[in-house]
Every structure is written in structure tokens, then in C-alpha cells.
CSV table of C-alpha atoms in Angstrom, one decimal:
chain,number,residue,atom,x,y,z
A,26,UNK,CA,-55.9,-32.4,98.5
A,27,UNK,CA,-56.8,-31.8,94.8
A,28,UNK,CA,-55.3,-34.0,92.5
A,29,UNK,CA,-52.6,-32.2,89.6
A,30,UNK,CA,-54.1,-31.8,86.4
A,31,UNK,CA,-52.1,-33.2,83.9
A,32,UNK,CA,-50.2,-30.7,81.8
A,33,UNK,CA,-52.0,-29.9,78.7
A,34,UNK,CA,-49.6,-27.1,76.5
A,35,UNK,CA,-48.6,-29.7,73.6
A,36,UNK,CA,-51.8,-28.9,71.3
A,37,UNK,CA,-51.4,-25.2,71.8
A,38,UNK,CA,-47.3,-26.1,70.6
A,39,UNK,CA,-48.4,-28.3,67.5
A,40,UNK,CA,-50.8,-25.2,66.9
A,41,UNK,CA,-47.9,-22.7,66.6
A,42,UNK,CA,-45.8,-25.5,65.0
A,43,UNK,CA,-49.1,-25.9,62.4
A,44,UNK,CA,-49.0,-22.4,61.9
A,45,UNK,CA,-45.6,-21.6,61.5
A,46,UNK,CA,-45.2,-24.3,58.6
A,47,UNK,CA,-48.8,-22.5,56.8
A,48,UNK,CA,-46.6,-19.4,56.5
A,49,UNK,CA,-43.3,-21.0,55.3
A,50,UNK,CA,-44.9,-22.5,52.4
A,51,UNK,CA,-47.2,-19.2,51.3
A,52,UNK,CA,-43.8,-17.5,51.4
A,53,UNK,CA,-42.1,-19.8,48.8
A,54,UNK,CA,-45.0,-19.3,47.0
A,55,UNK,CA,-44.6,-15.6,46.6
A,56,UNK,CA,-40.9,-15.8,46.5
A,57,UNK,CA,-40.9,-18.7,43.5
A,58,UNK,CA,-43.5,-16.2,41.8
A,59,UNK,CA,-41.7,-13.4,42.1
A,60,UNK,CA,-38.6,-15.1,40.9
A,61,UNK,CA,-40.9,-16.2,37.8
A,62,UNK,CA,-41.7,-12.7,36.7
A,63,UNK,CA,-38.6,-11.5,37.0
A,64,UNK,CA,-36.8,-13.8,35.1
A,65,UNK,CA,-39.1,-13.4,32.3
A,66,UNK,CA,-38.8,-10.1,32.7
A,67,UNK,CA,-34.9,-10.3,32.2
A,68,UNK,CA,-35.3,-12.8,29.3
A,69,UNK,CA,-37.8,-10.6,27.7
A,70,UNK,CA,-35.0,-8.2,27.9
A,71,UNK,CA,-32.4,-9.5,26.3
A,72,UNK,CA,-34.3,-10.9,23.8
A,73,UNK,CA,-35.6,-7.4,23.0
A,74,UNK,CA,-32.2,-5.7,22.8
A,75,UNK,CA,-30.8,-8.6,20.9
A,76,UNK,CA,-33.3,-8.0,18.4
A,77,UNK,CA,-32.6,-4.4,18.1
A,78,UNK,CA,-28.9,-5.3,17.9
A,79,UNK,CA,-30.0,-7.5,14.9
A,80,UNK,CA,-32.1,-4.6,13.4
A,81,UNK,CA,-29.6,-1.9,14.4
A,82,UNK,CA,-26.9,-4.1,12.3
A,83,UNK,CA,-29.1,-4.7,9.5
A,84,UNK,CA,-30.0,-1.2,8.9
A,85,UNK,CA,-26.1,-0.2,9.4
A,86,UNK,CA,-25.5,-2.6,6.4
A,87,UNK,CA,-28.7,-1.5,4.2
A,88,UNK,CA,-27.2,2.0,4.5
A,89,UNK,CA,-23.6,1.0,3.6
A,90,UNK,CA,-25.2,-0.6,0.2
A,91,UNK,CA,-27.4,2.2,-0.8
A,92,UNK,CA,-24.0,4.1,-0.4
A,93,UNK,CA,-22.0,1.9,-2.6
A,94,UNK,CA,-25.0,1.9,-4.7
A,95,UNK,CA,-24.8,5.6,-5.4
A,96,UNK,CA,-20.9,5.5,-5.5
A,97,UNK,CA,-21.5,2.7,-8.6
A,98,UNK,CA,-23.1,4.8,-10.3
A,99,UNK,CA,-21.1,7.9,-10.4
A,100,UNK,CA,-18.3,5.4,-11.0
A,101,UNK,CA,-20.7,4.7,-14.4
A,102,UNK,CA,-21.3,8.6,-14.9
A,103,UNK,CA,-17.5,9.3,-14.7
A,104,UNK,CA,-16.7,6.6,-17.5
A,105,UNK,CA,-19.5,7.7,-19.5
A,106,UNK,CA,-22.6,9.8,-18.8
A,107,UNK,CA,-25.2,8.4,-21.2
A,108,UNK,CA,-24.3,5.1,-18.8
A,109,UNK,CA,-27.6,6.4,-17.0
A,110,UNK,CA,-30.2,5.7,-18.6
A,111,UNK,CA,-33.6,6.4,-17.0
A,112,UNK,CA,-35.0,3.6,-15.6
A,113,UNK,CA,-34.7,0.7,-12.5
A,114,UNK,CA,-31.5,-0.8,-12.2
A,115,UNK,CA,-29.7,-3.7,-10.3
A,116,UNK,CA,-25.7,-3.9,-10.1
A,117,UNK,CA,-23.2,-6.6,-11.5
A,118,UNK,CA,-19.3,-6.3,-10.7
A,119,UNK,CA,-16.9,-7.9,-12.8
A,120,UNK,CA,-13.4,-7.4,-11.6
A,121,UNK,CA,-13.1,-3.7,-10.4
A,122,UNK,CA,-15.8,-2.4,-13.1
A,123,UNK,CA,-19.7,-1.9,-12.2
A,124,UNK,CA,-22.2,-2.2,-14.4
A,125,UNK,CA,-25.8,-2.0,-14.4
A,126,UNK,CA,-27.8,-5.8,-14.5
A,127,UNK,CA,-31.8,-6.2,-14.6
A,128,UNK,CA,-33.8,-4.3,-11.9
A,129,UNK,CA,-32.6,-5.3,-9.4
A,130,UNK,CA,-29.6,-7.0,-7.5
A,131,UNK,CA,-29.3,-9.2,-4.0
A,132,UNK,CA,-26.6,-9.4,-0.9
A,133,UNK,CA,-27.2,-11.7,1.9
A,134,UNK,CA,-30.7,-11.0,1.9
A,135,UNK,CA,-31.1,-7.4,1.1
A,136,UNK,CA,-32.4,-6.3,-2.4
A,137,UNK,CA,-30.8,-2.8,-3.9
A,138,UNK,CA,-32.9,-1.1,-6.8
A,139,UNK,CA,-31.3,2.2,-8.5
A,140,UNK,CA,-33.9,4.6,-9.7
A,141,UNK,CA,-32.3,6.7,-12.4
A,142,UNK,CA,-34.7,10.4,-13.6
A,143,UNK,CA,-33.6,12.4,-15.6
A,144,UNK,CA,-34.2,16.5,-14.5
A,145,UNK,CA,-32.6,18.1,-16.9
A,146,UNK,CA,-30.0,16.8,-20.3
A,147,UNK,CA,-27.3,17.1,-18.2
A,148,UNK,CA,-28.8,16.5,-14.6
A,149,UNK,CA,-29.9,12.9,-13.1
A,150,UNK,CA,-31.3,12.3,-10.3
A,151,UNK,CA,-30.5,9.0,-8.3
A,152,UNK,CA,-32.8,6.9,-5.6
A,153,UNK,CA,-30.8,4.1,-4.2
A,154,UNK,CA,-33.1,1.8,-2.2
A,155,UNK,CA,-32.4,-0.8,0.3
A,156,UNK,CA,-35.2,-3.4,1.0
A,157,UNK,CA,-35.0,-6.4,3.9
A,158,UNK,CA,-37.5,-8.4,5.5
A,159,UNK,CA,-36.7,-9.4,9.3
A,160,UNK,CA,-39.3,-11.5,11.5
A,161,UNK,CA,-42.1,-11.4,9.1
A,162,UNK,CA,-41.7,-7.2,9.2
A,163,UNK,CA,-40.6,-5.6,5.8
A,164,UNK,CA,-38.2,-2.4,5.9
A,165,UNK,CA,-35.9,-0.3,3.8
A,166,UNK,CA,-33.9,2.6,3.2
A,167,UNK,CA,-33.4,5.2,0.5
A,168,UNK,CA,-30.4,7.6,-0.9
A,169,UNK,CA,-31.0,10.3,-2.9
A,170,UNK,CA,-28.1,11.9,-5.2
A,171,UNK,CA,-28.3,14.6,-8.0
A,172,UNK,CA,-25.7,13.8,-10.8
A,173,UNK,CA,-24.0,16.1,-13.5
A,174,UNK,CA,-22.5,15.7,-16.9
A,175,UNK,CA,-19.6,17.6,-15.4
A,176,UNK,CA,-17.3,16.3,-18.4
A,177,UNK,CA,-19.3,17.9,-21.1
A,178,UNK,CA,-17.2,20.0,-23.4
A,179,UNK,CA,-18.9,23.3,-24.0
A,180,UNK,CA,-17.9,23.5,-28.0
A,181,UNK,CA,-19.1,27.2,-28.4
A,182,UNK,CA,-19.7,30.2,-26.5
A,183,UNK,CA,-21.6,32.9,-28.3
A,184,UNK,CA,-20.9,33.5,-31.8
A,185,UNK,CA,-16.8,33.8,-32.3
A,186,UNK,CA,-17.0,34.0,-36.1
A,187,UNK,CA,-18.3,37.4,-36.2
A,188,UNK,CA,-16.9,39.3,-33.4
A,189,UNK,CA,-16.8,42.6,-32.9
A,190,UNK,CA,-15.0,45.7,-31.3
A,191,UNK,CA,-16.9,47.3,-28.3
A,192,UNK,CA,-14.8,50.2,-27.4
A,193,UNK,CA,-11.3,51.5,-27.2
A,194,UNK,CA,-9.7,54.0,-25.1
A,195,UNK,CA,-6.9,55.8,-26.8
A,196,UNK,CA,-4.3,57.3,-23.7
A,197,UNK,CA,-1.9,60.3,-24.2
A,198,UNK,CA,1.3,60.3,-25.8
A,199,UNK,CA,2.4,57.2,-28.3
A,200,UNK,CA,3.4,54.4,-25.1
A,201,UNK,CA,2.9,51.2,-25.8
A,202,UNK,CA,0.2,49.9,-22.8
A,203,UNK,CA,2.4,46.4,-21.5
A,204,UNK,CA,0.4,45.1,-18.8
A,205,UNK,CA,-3.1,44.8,-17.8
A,206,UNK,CA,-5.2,43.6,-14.7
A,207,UNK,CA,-9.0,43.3,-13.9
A,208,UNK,CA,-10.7,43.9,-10.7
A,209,UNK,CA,-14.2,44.8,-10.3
A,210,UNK,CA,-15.1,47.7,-12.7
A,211,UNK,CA,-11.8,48.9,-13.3
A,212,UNK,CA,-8.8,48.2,-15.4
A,213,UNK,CA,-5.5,48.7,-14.4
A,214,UNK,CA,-2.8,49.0,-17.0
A,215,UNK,CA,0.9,49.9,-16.7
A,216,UNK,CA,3.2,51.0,-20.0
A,217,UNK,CA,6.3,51.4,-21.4
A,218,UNK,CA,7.2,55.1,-19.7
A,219,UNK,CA,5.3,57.8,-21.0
A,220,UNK,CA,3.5,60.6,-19.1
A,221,UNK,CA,1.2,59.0,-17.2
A,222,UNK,CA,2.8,55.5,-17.4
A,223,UNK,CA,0.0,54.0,-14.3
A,224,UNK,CA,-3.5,54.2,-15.6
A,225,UNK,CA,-7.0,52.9,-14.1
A,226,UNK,CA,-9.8,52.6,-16.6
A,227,UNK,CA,-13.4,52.8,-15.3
A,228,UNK,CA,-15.2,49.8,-17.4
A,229,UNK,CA,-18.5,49.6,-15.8
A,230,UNK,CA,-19.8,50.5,-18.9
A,231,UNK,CA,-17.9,48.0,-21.4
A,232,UNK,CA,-18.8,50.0,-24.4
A,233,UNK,CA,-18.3,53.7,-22.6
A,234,UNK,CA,-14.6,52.6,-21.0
A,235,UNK,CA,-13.2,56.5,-19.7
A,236,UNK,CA,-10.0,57.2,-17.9
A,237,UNK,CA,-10.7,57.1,-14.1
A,238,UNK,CA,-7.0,58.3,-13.1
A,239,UNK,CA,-3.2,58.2,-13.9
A,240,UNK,CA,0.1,59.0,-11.9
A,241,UNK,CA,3.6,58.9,-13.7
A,242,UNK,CA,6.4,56.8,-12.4
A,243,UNK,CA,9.9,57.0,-12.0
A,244,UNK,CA,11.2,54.3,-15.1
A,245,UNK,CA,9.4,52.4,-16.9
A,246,UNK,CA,6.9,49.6,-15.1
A,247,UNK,CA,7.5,46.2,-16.6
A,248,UNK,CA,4.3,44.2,-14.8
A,249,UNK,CA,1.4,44.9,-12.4
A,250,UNK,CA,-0.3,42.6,-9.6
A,251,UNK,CA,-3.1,44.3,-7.9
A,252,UNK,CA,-4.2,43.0,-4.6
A,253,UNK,CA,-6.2,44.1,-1.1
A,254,UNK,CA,-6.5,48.2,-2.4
A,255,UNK,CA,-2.9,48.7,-4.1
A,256,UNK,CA,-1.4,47.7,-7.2
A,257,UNK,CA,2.1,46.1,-7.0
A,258,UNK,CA,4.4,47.2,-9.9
A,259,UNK,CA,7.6,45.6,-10.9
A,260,UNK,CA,9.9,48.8,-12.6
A,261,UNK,CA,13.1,49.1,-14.6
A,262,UNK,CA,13.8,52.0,-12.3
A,263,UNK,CA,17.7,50.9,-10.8
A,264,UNK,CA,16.4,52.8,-7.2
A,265,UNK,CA,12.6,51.4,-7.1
A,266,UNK,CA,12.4,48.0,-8.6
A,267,UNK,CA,9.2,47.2,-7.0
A,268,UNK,CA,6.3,50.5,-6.3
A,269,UNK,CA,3.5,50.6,-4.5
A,270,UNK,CA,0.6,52.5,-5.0
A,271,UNK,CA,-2.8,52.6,-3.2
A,272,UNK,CA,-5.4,52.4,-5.3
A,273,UNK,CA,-8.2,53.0,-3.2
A,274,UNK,CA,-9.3,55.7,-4.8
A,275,UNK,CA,-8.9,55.1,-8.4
A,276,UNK,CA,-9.8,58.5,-9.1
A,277,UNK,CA,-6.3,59.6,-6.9
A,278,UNK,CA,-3.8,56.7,-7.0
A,279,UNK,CA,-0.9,57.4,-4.9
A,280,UNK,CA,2.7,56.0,-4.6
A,281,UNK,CA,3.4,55.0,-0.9
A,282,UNK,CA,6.5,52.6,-1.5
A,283,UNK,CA,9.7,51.5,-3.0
A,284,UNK,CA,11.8,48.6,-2.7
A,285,UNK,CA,15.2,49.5,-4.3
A,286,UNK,CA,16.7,45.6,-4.9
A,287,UNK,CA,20.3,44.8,-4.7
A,288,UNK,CA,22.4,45.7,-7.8
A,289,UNK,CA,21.2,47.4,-10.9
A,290,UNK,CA,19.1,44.8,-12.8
A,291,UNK,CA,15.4,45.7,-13.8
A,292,UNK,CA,12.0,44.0,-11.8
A,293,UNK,CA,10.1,42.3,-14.8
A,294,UNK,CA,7.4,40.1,-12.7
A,295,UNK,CA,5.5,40.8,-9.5
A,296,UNK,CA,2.7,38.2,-7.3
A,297,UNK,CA,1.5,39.1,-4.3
A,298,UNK,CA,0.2,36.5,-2.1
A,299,UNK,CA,-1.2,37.8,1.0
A,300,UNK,CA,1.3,40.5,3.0
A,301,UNK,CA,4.2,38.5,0.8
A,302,UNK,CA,5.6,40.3,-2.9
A,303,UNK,CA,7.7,37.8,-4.8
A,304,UNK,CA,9.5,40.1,-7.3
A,305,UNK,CA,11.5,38.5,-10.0
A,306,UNK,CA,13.9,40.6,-12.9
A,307,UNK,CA,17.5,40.4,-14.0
A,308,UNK,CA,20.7,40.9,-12.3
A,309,UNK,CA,24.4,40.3,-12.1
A,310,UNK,CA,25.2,36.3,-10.7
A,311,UNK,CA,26.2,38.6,-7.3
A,312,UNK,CA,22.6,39.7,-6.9
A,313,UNK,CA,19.5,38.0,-6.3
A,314,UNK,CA,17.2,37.5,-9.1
A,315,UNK,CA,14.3,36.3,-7.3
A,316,UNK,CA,13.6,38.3,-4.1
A,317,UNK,CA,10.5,37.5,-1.8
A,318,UNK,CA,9.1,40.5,0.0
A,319,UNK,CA,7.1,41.6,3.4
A,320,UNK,CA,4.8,43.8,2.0
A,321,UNK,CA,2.2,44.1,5.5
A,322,UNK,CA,3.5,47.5,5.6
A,323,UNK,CA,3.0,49.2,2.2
A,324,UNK,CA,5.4,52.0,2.7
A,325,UNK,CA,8.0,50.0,3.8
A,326,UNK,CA,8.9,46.2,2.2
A,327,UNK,CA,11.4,44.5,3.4
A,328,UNK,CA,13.4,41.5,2.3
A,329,UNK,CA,12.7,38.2,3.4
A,330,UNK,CA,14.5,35.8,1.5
A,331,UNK,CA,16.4,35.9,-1.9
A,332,UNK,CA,17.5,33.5,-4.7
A,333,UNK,CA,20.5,34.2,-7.1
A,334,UNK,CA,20.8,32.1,-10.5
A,335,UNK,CA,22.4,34.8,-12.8
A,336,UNK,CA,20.0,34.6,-14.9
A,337,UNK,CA,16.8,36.5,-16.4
A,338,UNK,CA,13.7,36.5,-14.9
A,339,UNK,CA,10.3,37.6,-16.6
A,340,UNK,CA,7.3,36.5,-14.8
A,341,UNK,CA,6.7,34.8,-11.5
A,342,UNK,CA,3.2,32.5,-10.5
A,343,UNK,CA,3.6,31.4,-6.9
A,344,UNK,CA,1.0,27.9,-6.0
A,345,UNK,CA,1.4,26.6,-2.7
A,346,UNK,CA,5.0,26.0,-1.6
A,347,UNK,CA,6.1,26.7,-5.0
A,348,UNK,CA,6.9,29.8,-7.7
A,349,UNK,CA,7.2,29.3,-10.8
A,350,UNK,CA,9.2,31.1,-12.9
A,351,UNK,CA,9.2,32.2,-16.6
A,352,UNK,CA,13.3,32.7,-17.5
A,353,UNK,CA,15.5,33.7,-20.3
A,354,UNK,CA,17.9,30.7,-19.9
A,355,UNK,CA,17.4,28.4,-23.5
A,356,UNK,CA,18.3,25.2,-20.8
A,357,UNK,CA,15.6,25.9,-18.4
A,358,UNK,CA,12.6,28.4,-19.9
A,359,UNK,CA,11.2,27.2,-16.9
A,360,UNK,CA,12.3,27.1,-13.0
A,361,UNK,CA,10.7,26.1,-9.8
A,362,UNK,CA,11.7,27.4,-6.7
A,363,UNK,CA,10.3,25.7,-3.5
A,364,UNK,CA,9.2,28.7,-0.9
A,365,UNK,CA,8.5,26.5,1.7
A,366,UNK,CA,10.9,28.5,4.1
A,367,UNK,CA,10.8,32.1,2.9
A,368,UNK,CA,13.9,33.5,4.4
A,369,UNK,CA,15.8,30.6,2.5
A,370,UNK,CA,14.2,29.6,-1.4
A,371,UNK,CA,16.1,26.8,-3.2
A,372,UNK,CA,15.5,25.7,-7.1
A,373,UNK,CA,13.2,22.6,-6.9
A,374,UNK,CA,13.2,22.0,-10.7
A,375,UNK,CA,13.5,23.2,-14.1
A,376,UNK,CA,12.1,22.3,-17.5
A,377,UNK,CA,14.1,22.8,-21.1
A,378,UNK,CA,11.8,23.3,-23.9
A,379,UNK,CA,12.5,22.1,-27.1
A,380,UNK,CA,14.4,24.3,-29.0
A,381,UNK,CA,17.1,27.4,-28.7
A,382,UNK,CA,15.4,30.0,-28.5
């Protein structure tokens, strides 16, 4: 009988035990290099946007200073222009007041210089530069502005002690000509009755003016506000205080509306602001005096709101949410009427001017 071999498997088991402890330790190798690169890859990271958070913030502020920079100086302009004289400037604030000191001046690190040129006598031009040096790296930013001497009073225009007559235009019949407005090359002039009483004067040629065309109104017009191809006309005329004509053709002007106001007073002032007509005139206490119009359809205004005082009105100037009105009244020459709400205009104000007259 052949002896048993004794069993002889425990160096192949410290093999696999040798070799499984080799490959544990090149694994935490890898794994502790791995982790290496990528935390300095994070670190780099943050350090980098940090650093472009400091630079983005620095260049935020260099830009706000060249800002104020050029605001300082139009401050200076606005108190005085021959404040800017041509050359390299720093700023100095005392109080609420800037004012120019040496060439230069410094804020937490950034240095501001204002380059003043002049382009013309009246015309500067402005470089307001921003310089910082971050990290060893040097870097700035620059404004540019252009400056006028907008305050400059012009003391002459041409030659106004010899002036002259360029041309007249003598119309039919002996009318006095009351009112007059300008658009393009034509003039438009209303007067006191007569036959014609509307006239358009061709004035492209100033020296040359020539009657372009004429149409005779019922009553005599009082005032004239030309606007968007038709001229507005306030009349005397107790059935037609207001008439419209379309003026389109100046060579054939053509009355296309009336407004006959309440009572029997006369329309002495006329504005037209887009489709709205705000007629003013006289008229009994019972009756307005001030009526504002829907004028969108020429040939037919209609009444929007009204305002009664009882007193004469002569010329009307509407701005914004306001007219103001010219009036006979020796306690109130003036009057404002607030328009905000058109269908119902109240007096906002007046003004009494010295005297009684």
C-alpha cells in the first residue's frame, strides 16, 4: 500500500494571498494619484475664478471712476466753461464741489487722469482714464466724452442795425391782415373781413412772395392754427365760431367744417393738438368760454368738454395737461386750466399782473 502524500496546497494559497495584496496596494496607488490630480485640479479652479472675480470687480470699479470722472467734469463745464483747460488733470472734492488738483488723483489703488483737448472754441474733448496694477499685471480703462459750451450767449445774429425790407405783398381791398402762420413755403394769414378774408402766400422765394390762393369767410376770422393739411380758424361769425378748411392744395383751399359754439359770443383763439381743437372766445357766464373739440373728423367737430368763467378769452397755448389762457379779466390776465380729463376741464391757476389794465 502506498503511503499518503502529505497535502501540499498552502504555498499555492500564500501565492494567491501574495498576489492578492501586490494588487491592493498598486490600486491605492492609482486611486491616491488620481485623488491628487484632481484636487489640484479643483484648487486650481477656484483659485482661477476667484481671481477673475477679483479682476471682474476691479474693472467694475475702474469703470464706475472713469464715469464719475467725466460727470466731474461737466459738473466744472456747467459752472464755468473756461474750467477746462487743456491739459492732464487729477480731481479734488471739497464738500459737494469738484475741482481739478495736479495730474492726477488716487482711490484705493486705482489712479484716474483726465485728458482735456480742445476741438474747437467751444468743443472739448475728454479722456478719462483708469489705471490699476493687480498680481504684477498692469491694466486700465478709458472714457471718451465730447463737451460743449452750451451756455454761450450768441450776442448777435447778422447785422440788426441796418436791416432791410425784402418784399411785401399788398392783398385786395383795405383789411387789416390779423393773423399769420408759417409752414413750409407758405404763409397763411387770416384778416379782419374783407373779400378774400383767408389767404396763403407762396414764400419760397422770400423776396418774390405771390398770392398762392384765397377763399372768403362767413365773419370775420379772429386767429389761425394750421396743422396735419388744414388750417383751424377761430371766427366772430355767431353760427361758425370755429372753420375748417383743407389746405392741401393751397392753390384751392376749401371750407369742410363749422362748429357753431353755444350762445352768441365770438372764437378769438384756436390750438390744435393732434385730432383735439381747444377754441377759446367770449360769452355770456351761461356759455362756455373755453370749449375743447374732436376735430378727427374735419367736417364734423364735436364737443368734448367745456369750461364757463364769464369772462373773455383771447388766445389759448395748450402744454401737456395744461392750456393756458390769455384773458380780459384785470384780476387774472392769465388762467390755467388743467385738461387732464377732457370731457371735464377745471381752472388750475391764475396769475394778476400788476396793474388795471
Amino acid at each position: 500500500m502506498t503511503p499518503r502524500q502529505p497535502f501540499k496546497s498552502t504555498p499555492r494559497v500564500l501565492s494567491l494571498i501574495d498576489d492578492t495584496l501586490g494588487f491592493s496596494v498598486a490600486e491605492a496607488v492609482i486611486a491616491t494619484a488620481f485623488f491628487a490630480i484632481v484636487a489640484t485640479s479643483l484648487i486650481s479652479a477656484v483659485v482661477y475664478f476667484n481671481r477673475l472675480s477679483v479682476a471682474s470687480g476691479a474693472r467694475t470699479r475702474a469703470v464706475f471712476l472713469a464715469e464719475e470722472g467725466l460727470e466731474a467734469v461737466r459738473n466744472l463745464r456747467d459752472n464755468n466753461f473756461s474750467n477746462l483747460t487743456d491739459a492732464t488733470h487729477g480731481l479734488a472734492k471739497t464738500g459737494d464741489q469738484w475741482a481739478f488738483s495736479g495730474a492726477s488723483d488716487t482711490i484705493d489703488g486705482f489712479t484716474r487722469q483726465l485728458n482735456i483737448a480742445s476741438l474747437d472754441s467751444d468743443t472739448k474733448k475728454i479722456i478719462s482714464q483708469v489705471a490699476w496694477r493687480e498680481r504684477g499685471v498692469d491694466y486700465s480703462v478709458s472714457l471718451i466724452g465730447h463737451l460743449t459750451n452750451w451756455q454761450k450767449i450768441v450776442k448777435t445774429i447778422g447785422d440788426w442795425s441796418s436791416t432791410t425790407l425784402e418784399a411785401s405783398l399788398d392783398l385786395p381791398s383795405t383789411n387789416d391782415g390779423r393773423k399769420i402762420q408759417v409752414i413750409g413755403d407758405y404763409a397763411y394769414v387770416v384778416r379782419a373781413d374783407g373779400t378774400p378774408d383767408f389767404i396763403i402766400i407762396d414764400i419760397s422765394d422770400p423776396a418774390n412772395p405771390f398770392l398762392a390762393g384765397s377763399l372768403s369767410l362767413v365773419g370775420a376770422p379772429t386767429n389761425i392754427f394750421v396743422s396735419g393739411g388744414y388750417a383751424y380758424v377761430s371766427s366772430d361769425d355767431n353760427n361758425g365760431e370755429l372753420k375748417i378748411i383743407n389746405v392741401a392744395n393751397p392753390a384751392a383751399p376749401a371750407l369742410v367744417g363749422v362748429y357753431d359754439a353755444p350762445g352768441a359770443g365770438d372764437g378769438n383763439g384756436i390750438y390744435i393738438v393732434g385730432t383735439n381743437a381747444y377754441l377759446v372766445g367770449t360769452n355770456s357766464p351761461a356759455n362756455p368760454d373755453f370749449l375743447i373739440l374732436n376735430v378727427s373728423d374735419p367736417a364734423n367737430p364735436t364737443l368734448i368738454g367745456s369750461l364757463k368763467t364769464g369772462q373773455v378769452f383771447y388766445e389759448v397755448v395748450v402744454s401737456g395737461n395744461y392750456a393756458y389762457i390769455s384773458t380780459g379779466d384785470k384780476n387774472a390776465e392769465l388762467r390755467v386750466a388743467n385738461i387732464s380729463n377732457l370731457n371735464l376741464p377745471t381752472l388750475a391757476g391764475n396769475l394778476n399782473l400788476p396793474g388795471n389794465i
